[in-house]
Short mmCIF file of C-alpha atoms in Angstrom, two decimals:
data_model
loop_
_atom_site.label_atom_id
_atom_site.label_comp_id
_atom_site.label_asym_id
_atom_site.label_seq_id
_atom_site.Cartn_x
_atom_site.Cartn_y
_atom_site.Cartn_z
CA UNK A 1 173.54 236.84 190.17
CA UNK A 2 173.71 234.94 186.78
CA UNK A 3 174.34 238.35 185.01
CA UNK A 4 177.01 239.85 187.33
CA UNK A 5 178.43 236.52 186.10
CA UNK A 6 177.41 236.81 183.06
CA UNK A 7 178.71 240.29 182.66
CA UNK A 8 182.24 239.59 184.73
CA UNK A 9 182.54 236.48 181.84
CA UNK A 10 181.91 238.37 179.23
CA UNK A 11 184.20 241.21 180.44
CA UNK A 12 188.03 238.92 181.74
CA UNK A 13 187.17 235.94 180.21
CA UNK A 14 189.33 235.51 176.76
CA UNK A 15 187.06 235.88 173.51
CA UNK A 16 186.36 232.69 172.07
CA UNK A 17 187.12 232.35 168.19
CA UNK A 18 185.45 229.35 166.55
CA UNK A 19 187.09 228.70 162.95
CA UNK A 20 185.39 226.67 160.77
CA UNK A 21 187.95 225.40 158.13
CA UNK A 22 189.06 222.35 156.30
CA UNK A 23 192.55 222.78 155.97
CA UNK A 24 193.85 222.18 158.79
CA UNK A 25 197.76 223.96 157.73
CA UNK A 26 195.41 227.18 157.86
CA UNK A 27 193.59 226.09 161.21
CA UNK A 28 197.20 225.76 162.92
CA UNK A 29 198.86 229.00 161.51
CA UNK A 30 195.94 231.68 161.61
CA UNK A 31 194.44 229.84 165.42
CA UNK A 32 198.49 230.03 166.99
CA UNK A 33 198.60 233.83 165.71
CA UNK A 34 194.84 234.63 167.54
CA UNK A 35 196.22 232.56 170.76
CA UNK A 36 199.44 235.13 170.52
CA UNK A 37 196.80 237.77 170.84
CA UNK A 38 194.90 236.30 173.54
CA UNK A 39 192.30 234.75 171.98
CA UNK A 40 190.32 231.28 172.57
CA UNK A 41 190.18 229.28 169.69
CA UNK A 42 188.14 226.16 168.60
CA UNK A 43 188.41 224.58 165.53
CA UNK A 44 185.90 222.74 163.16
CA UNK A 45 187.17 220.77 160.05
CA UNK A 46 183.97 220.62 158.12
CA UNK A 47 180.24 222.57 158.03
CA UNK A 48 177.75 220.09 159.70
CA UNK A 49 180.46 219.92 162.98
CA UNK A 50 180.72 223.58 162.96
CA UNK A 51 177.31 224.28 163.09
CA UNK A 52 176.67 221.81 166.12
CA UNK A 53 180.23 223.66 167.94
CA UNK A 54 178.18 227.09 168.06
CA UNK A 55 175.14 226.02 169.73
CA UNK A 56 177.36 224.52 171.86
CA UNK A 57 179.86 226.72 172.90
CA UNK A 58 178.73 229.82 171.73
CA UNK A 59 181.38 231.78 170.19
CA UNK A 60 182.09 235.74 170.30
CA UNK A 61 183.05 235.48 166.84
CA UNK A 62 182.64 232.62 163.85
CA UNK A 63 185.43 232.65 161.43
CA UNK A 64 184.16 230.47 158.36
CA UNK A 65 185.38 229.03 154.99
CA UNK A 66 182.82 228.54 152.04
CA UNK A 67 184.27 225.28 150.54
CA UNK A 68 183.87 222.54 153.13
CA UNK A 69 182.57 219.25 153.72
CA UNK A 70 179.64 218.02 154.12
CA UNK A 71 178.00 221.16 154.99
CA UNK A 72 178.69 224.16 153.05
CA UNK A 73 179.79 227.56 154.20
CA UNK A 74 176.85 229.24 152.59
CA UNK A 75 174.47 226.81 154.39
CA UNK A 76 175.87 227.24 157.43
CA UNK A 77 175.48 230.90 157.30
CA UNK A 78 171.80 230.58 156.55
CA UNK A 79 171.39 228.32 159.52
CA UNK A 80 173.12 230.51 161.90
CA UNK A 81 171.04 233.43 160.92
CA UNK A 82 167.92 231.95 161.16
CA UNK A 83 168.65 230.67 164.91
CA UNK A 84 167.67 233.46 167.26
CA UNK A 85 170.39 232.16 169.56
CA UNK A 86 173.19 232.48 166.74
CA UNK A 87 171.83 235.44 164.92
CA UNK A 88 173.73 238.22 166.61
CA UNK A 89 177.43 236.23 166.30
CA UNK A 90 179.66 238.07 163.80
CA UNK A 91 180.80 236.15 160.77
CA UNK A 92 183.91 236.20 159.00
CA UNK A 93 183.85 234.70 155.73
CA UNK A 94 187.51 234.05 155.31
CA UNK A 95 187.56 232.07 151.80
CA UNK A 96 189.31 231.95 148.39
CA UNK A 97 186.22 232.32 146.30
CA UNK A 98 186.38 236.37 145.22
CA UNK A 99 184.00 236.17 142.36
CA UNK A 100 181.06 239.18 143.15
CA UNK A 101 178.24 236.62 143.44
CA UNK A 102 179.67 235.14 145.96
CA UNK A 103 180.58 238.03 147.96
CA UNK A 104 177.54 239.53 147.22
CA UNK A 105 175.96 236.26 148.63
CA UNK A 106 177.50 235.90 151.83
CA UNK A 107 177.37 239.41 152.74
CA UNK A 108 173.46 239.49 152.02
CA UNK A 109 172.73 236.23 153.90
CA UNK A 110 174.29 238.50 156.83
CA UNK A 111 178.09 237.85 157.11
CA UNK A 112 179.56 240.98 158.48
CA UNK A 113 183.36 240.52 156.55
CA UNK A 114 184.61 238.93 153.53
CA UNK A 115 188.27 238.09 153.04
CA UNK A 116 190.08 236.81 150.66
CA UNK A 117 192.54 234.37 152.32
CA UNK A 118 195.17 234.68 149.50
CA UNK A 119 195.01 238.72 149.40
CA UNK A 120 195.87 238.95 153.09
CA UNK A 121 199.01 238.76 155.40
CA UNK A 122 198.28 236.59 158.55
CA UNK A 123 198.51 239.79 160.69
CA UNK A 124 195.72 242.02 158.28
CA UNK A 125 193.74 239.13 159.02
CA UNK A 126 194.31 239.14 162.71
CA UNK A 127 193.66 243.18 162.70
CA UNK A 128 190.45 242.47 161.11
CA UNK A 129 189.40 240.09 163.87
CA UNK A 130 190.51 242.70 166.73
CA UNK A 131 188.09 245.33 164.78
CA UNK A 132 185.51 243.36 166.04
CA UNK A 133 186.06 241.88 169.32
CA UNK B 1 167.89 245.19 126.37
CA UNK B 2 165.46 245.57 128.52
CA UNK B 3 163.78 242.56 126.41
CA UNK B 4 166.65 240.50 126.44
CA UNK B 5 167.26 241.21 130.08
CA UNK B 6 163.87 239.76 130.92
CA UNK B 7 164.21 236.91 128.64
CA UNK B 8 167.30 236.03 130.31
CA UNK B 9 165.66 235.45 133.64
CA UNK B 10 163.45 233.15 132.28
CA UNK B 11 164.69 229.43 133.66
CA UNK B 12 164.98 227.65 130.72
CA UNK B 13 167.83 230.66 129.65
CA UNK B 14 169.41 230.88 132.83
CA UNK B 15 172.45 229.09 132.39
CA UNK B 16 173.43 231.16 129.63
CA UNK B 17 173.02 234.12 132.08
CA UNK B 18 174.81 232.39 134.65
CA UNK B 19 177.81 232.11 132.31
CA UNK B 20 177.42 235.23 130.51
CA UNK B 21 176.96 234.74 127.47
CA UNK B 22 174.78 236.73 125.69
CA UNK B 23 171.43 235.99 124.31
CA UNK B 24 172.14 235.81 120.70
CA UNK B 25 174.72 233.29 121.88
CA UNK B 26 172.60 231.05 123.85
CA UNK B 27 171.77 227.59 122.16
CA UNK B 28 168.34 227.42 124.19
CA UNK B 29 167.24 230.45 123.04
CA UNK B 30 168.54 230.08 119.62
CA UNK B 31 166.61 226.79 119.66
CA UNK B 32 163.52 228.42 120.13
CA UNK B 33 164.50 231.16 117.59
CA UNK B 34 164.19 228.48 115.27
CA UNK B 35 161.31 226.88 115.43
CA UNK B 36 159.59 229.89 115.42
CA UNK B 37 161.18 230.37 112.34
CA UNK B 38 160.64 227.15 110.87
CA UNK B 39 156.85 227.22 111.49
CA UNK B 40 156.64 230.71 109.77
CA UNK B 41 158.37 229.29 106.84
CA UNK B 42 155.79 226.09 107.29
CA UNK B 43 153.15 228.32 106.39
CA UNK B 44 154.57 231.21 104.11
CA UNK B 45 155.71 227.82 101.93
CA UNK B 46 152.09 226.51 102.04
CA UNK B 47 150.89 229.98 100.95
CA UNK B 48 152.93 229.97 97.86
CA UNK B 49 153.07 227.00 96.87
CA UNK B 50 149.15 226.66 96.56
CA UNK B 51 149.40 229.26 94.53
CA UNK B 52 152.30 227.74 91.82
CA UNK B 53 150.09 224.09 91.83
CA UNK B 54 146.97 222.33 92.40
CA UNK B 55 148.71 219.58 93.48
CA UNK B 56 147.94 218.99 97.13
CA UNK B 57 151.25 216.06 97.24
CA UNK B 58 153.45 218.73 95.51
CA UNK B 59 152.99 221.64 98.14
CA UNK B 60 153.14 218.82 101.06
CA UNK B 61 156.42 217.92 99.37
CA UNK B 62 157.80 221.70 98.79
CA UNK B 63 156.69 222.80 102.56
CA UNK B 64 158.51 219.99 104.06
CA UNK B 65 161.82 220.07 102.41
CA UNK B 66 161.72 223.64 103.03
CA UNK B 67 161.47 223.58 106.87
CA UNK B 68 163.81 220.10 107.20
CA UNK B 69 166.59 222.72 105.16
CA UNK B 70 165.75 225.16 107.79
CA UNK B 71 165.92 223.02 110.24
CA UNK B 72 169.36 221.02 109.45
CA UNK B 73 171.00 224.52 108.52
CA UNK B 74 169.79 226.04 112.17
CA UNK B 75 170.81 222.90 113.77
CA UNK B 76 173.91 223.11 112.97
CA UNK B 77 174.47 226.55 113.81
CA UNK B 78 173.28 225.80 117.39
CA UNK B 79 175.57 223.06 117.86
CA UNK B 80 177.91 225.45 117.18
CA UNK B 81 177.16 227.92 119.48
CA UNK B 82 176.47 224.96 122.05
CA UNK B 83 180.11 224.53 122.26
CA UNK B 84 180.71 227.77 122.68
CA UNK B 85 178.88 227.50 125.69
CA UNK B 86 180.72 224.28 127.16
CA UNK B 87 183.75 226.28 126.56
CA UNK B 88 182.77 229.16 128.57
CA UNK B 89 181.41 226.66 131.53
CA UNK B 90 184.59 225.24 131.78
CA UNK B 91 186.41 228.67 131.81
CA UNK B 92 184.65 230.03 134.93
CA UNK B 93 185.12 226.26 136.86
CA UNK B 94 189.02 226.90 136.21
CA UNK B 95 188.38 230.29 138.08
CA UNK B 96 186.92 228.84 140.48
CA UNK B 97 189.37 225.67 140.90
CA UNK B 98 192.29 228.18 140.56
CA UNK B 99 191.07 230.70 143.10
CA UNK B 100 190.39 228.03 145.36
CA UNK B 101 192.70 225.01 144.71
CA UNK B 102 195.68 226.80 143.67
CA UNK B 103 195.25 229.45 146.20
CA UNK B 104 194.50 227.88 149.42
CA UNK B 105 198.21 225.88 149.69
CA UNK B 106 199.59 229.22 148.86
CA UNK B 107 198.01 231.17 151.89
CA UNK B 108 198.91 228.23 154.28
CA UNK B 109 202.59 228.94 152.95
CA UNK B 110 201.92 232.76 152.94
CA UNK B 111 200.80 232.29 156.63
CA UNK B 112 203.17 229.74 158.00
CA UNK B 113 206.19 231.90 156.82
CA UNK B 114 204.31 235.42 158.20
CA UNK B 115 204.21 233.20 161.45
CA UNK B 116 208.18 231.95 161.77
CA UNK B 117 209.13 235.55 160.19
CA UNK B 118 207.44 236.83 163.58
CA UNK B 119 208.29 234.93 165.84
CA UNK B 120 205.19 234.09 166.96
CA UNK B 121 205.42 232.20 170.25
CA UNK B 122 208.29 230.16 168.45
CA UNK B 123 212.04 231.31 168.62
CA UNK B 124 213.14 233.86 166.74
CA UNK B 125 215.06 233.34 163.50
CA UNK B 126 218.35 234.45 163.42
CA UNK B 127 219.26 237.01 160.60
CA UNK B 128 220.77 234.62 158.08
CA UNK B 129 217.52 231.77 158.89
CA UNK B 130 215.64 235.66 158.09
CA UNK B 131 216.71 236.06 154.69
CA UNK B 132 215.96 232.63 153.81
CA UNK B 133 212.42 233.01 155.04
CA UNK B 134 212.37 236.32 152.92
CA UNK B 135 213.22 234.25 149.73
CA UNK B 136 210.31 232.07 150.55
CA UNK B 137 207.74 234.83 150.89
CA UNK B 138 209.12 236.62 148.33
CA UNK B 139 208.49 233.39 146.13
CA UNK B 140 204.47 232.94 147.15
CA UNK B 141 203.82 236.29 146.71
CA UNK B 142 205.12 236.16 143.14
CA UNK B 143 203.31 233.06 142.06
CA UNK B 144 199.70 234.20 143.94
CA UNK B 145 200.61 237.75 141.75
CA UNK B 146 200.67 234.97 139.26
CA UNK B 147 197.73 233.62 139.41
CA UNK B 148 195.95 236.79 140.57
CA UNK B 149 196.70 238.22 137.23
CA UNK B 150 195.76 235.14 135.46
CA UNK B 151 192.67 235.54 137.09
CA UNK B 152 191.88 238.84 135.97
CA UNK B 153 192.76 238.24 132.71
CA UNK B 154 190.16 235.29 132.06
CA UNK B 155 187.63 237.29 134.03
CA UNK B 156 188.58 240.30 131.37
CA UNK B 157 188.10 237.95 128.40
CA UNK B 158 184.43 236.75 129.57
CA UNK B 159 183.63 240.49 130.10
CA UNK B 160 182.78 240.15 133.79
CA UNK B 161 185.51 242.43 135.36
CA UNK B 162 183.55 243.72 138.65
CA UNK B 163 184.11 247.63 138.99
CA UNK B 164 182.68 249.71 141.99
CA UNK B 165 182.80 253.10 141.01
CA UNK B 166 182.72 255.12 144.11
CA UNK B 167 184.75 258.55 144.64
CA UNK B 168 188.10 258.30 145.53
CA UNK B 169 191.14 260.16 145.98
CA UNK B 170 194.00 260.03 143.89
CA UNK B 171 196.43 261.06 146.03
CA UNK B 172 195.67 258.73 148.74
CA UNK B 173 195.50 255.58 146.76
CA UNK B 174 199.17 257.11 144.77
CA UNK B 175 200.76 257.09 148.53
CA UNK B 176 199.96 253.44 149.88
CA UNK B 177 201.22 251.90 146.54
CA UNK B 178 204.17 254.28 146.89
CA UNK B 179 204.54 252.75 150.48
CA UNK B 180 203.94 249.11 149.20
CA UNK B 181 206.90 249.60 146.50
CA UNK B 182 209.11 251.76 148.59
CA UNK B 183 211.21 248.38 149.60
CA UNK B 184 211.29 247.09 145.89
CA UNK B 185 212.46 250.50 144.48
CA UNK B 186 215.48 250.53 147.09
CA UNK B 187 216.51 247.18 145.88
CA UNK B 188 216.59 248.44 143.06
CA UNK B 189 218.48 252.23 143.27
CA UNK B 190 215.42 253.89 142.22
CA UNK B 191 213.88 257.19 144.05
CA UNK B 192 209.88 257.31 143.85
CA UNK B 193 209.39 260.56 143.66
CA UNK B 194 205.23 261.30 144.60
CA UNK B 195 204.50 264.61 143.10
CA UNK B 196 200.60 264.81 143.13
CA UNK B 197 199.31 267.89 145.04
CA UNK B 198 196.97 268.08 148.05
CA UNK B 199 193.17 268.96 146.90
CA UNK B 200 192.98 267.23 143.45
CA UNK B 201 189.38 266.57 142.82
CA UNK B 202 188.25 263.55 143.79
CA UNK B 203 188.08 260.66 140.66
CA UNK B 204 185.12 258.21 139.99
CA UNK B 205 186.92 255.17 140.26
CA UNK B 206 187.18 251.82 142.08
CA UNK B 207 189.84 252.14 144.59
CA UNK B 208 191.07 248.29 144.92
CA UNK B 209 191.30 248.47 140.69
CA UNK B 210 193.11 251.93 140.81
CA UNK B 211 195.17 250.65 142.94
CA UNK B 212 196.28 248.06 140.72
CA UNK B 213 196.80 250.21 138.29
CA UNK B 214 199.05 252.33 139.99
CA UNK B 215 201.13 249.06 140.96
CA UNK B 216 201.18 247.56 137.79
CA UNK B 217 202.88 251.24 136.12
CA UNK B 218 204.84 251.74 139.12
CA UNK B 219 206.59 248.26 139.34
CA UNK B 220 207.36 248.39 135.77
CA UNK B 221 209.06 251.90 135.94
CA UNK B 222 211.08 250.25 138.81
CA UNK B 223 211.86 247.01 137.22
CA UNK B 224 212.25 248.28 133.70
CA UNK B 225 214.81 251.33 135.10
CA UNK B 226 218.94 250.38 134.13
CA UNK B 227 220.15 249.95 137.51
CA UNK B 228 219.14 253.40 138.52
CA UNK B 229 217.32 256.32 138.18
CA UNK B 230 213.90 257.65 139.61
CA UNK B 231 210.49 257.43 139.24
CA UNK B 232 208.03 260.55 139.44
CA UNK B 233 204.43 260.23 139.76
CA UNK B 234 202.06 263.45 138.95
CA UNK B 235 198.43 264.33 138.25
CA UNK B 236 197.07 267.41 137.14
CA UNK B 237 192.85 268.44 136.37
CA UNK B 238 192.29 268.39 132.39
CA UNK B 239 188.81 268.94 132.00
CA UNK B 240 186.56 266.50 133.60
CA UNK B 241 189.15 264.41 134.08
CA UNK B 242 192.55 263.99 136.03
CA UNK B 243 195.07 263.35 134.48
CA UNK B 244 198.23 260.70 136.46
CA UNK B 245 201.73 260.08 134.59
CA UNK B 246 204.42 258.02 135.87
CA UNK B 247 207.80 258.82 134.13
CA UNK B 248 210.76 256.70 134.32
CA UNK B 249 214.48 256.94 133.16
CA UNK B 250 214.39 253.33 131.80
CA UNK B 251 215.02 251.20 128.96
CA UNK B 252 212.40 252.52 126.89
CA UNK B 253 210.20 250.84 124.65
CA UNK B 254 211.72 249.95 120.93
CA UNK B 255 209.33 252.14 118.42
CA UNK B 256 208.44 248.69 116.35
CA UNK B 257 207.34 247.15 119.03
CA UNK B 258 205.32 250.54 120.61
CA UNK B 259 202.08 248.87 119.12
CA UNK B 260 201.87 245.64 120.87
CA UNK B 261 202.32 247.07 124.00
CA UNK B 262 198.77 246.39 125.62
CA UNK B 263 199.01 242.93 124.18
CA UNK B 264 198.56 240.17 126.61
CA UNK B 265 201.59 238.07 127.35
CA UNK B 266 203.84 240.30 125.69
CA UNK B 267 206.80 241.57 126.03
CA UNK B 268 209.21 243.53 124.05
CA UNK B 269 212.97 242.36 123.23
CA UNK B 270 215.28 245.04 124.94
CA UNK B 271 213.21 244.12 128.28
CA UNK B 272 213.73 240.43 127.97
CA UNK B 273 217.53 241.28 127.42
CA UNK B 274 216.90 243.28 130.80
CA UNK B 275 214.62 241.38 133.05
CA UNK B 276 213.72 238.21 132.94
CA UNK B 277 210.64 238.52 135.83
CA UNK B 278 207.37 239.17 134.61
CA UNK B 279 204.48 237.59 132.45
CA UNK B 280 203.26 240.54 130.06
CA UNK B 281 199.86 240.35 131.85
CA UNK B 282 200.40 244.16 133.61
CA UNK B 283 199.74 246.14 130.74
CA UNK B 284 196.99 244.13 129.42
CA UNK B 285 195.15 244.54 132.90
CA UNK B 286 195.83 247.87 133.21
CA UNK B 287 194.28 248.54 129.63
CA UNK B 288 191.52 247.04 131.08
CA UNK B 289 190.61 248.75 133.77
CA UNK B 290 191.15 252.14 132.69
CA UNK B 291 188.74 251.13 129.63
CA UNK B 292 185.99 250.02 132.02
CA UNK B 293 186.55 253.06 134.25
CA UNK B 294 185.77 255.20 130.84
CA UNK B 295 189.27 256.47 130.42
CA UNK B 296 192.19 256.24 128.28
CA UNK B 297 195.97 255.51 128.65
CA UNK B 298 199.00 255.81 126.66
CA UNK B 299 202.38 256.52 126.42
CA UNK B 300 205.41 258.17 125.27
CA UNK B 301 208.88 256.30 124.89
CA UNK B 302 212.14 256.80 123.44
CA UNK B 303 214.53 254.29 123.66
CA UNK B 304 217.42 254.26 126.27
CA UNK B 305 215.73 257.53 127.68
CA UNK B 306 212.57 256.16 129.49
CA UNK B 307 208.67 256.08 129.36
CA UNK B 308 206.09 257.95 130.68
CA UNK B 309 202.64 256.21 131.30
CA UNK B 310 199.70 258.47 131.47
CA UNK B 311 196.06 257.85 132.00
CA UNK B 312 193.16 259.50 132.61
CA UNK B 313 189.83 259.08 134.85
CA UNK B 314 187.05 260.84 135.29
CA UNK B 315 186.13 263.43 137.85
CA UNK B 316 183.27 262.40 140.34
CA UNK B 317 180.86 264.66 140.39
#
């Protein structure tokens, strides 16, 4: 029974999109455009808060910034690829850092994308989410 | 290199790796250069100048001042080179401040504005609210071009310009930029005319860089055109390489000032006369890239007639 539900959940329930961001401008533009699309969408303002939302909720997809408070994005990424239970969420590192160590970081400490927030429109960025769920 | 490679790693050099500066550069290093140095003198002194006296005090006397001249001369040097190093430091935190701090205000504009030019969930905008929006997207993307280029051109100075040389087509990449500047050579009365032919051999470049240099040619044959005119864009096979030019029926470049044309910031006079937009960072960039992809680019000009760009790449193989 819990996996029919499971399975019927996962199939008609809306995807749920946690962004992990500390400006909030960017939370409010780039979250109304995923709700347009029919997307769920949670919001964290800073690392440590983020972290705690995906054990918690469980997201289909983690959207995350690099700079943040008290937890950075590169930390957070370690932790959630450690945790059996978060390993297999894909992570978008959606950021304005471009040089190649950090891309070269994230992507090796298992994030699946890397965007640069000021080389996109809002609807690439979108299209990038749909590729994956 | 291999040797200075491994040195490099070594922690107490790291930093200098971390901001690229090279070994013969690094103060640490340099440091330890000279005292290596220093004791060699130390002794070659003591050698020789047993040998000129009996005096015990005298060679004490002609070994130190020896090393303590080495030492204040090398010092000095160091110092030197230790600012050099401060200097860099404080060049790669203003990439990182500027990518980040200047950049992340921009997107939420960039964003905002994609979001009320759609609609999104929100009314509409009427056509004349439309055109206003336009003039503020218009706006961020030419100050994040801005700072973009800005960006590249301090990453060009400290030699750390990141190329991925993959094959690519020519052709391909020609056709989206064509696309891109489709709108912006309307505006301006100017036909792109996109002349490469189908099965060109493919190029060993890196497609986001050969893309911008394809922009950076192509928006200055549409800017720099008198009102109107056209644009063509070919390529052709010359050996291993393949060869792109871009010809315009522009202002042309004045001969005296043909030389300073890959010159950052500049500019020449008839195009200042002409338009007004633009920071003389295109060119340089370009230059750049091209070099770092192992090929060459020029031009020819005449004045009043137009210019043709042309550069060449390598052939993957």
């Amino acid at each position: 029974m819990f996996f029919i539900n499971n399975f019927l959940a996962r199939k008609y329930m809306p995807k749920l999109i946690l962004f992990i961001e500390d400006e909030p401008t960017l939370q409010k533009t780039l979250g109304r455009a995923l709700e347009q699309e029919g997307y769920e969408v949670q919001s964290a303002l800073d690392g440590q808060s983020g972290l705690a939302l995906v054990k918690r909720i469980k997201p289909n997809l983690i959207l995350l910034d690099l700079i943040l408070p008290k937890m950075d994005g590169f930390a957070v990424l370690k932790e959630l690829k450690k945790d059996a239970d978060t390993k297999e969420i894909p992570v978008i590192v959606l950021t304005n850092l471009e040089s190649p160590q950090d891309i070269e970081r994230a992507l090796s400490e298992g994030a699946t994308n890397y965007l640069v927030k000021a080389n996109y429109e809002l609807n690439d960025v979108v299209k990038k989410i749909k590729e994956l769920v | 290199m291999n040797v200075t490679k491994i040195i490099g790693k070594i922690p107490f050099f790291k930093e200098c790796d971390q901001y690229n500066i090279s070994l013969w550069q690094c103060p640490s290093f340099l440091f330890f250069i000279l005292g290596l140095l220093n004791i060699g003198a130390m002794i070659s002194t003591y050698i020789i100048s047993t040998r000129l006296t009996e005096e015990p005090e005298i060679t004490a006397l002609i070994t130190i001042s020896v090393s303590l001249v080495i030492f204040i001369i090398g010092t000095v040097i160091v110092q030197g080179f230790d600012k050099l190093l401060q200097a860099n430091k404080m060049k790669t935190e203003f990439i990182r401040i500027a990518s980040h701090q200047l950049r992340t205000p921009l997107s939420s504009l960039r964003w905002a504005n994609d979001l009320l030019m759609q609609g999104g969930g929100l009314s509409k905008p009427t056509h004349e609210q439309e055109e206003y929006l336009e003039i503020i997207r218009d706006s961020n993307q030419r100050m994040l071009k801005l700072i973009n280029d800005l960006l590249d051109v301090t990453k060009i100075e400290m030699g750390n310009l990141p190329m991925e040389l993959k094959p690519a087509d020519i052709k391909s990449v020609a056709q989206e930029v064509v696309f891109d500047l489709n709108p912006l050579a309307k505006a301006n009365n100017v036909v792109l005319n996109l002349k490469i032919k189908d099965g060109l051999s493919l190029v060993l470049s890196d497609q986001e860089k050969c893309k911008m240099v394809f922009t950076n040619l192509i928006d200055n044959a549409i800017k720099y055109n008198k009102g109107k005119g056209s644009v063509d864009i070919a390529a052709e096979k010359r050996g291993d390489f393949i060869r792109v030019s871009i010809q315009d029926e522009g202002v042309g470049i004045p001969k005296a000032q043909q030389k300073n044309i890959f010159q950052k910031f500049f500019r020449s006079d008839n195009i200042m006369k002409h338009q007004t937009v633009g920071t003389g960072l295109g060119l340089f960039i370009v230059k750049a890239i091209i070099d770092a992809n192992k090929g060459r680019v020029w031009f020819e000009s005449q004045e009043d007639e137009g210019t043709t760009f042309y550069f060449e790449i390598p052939i993957a193989k």
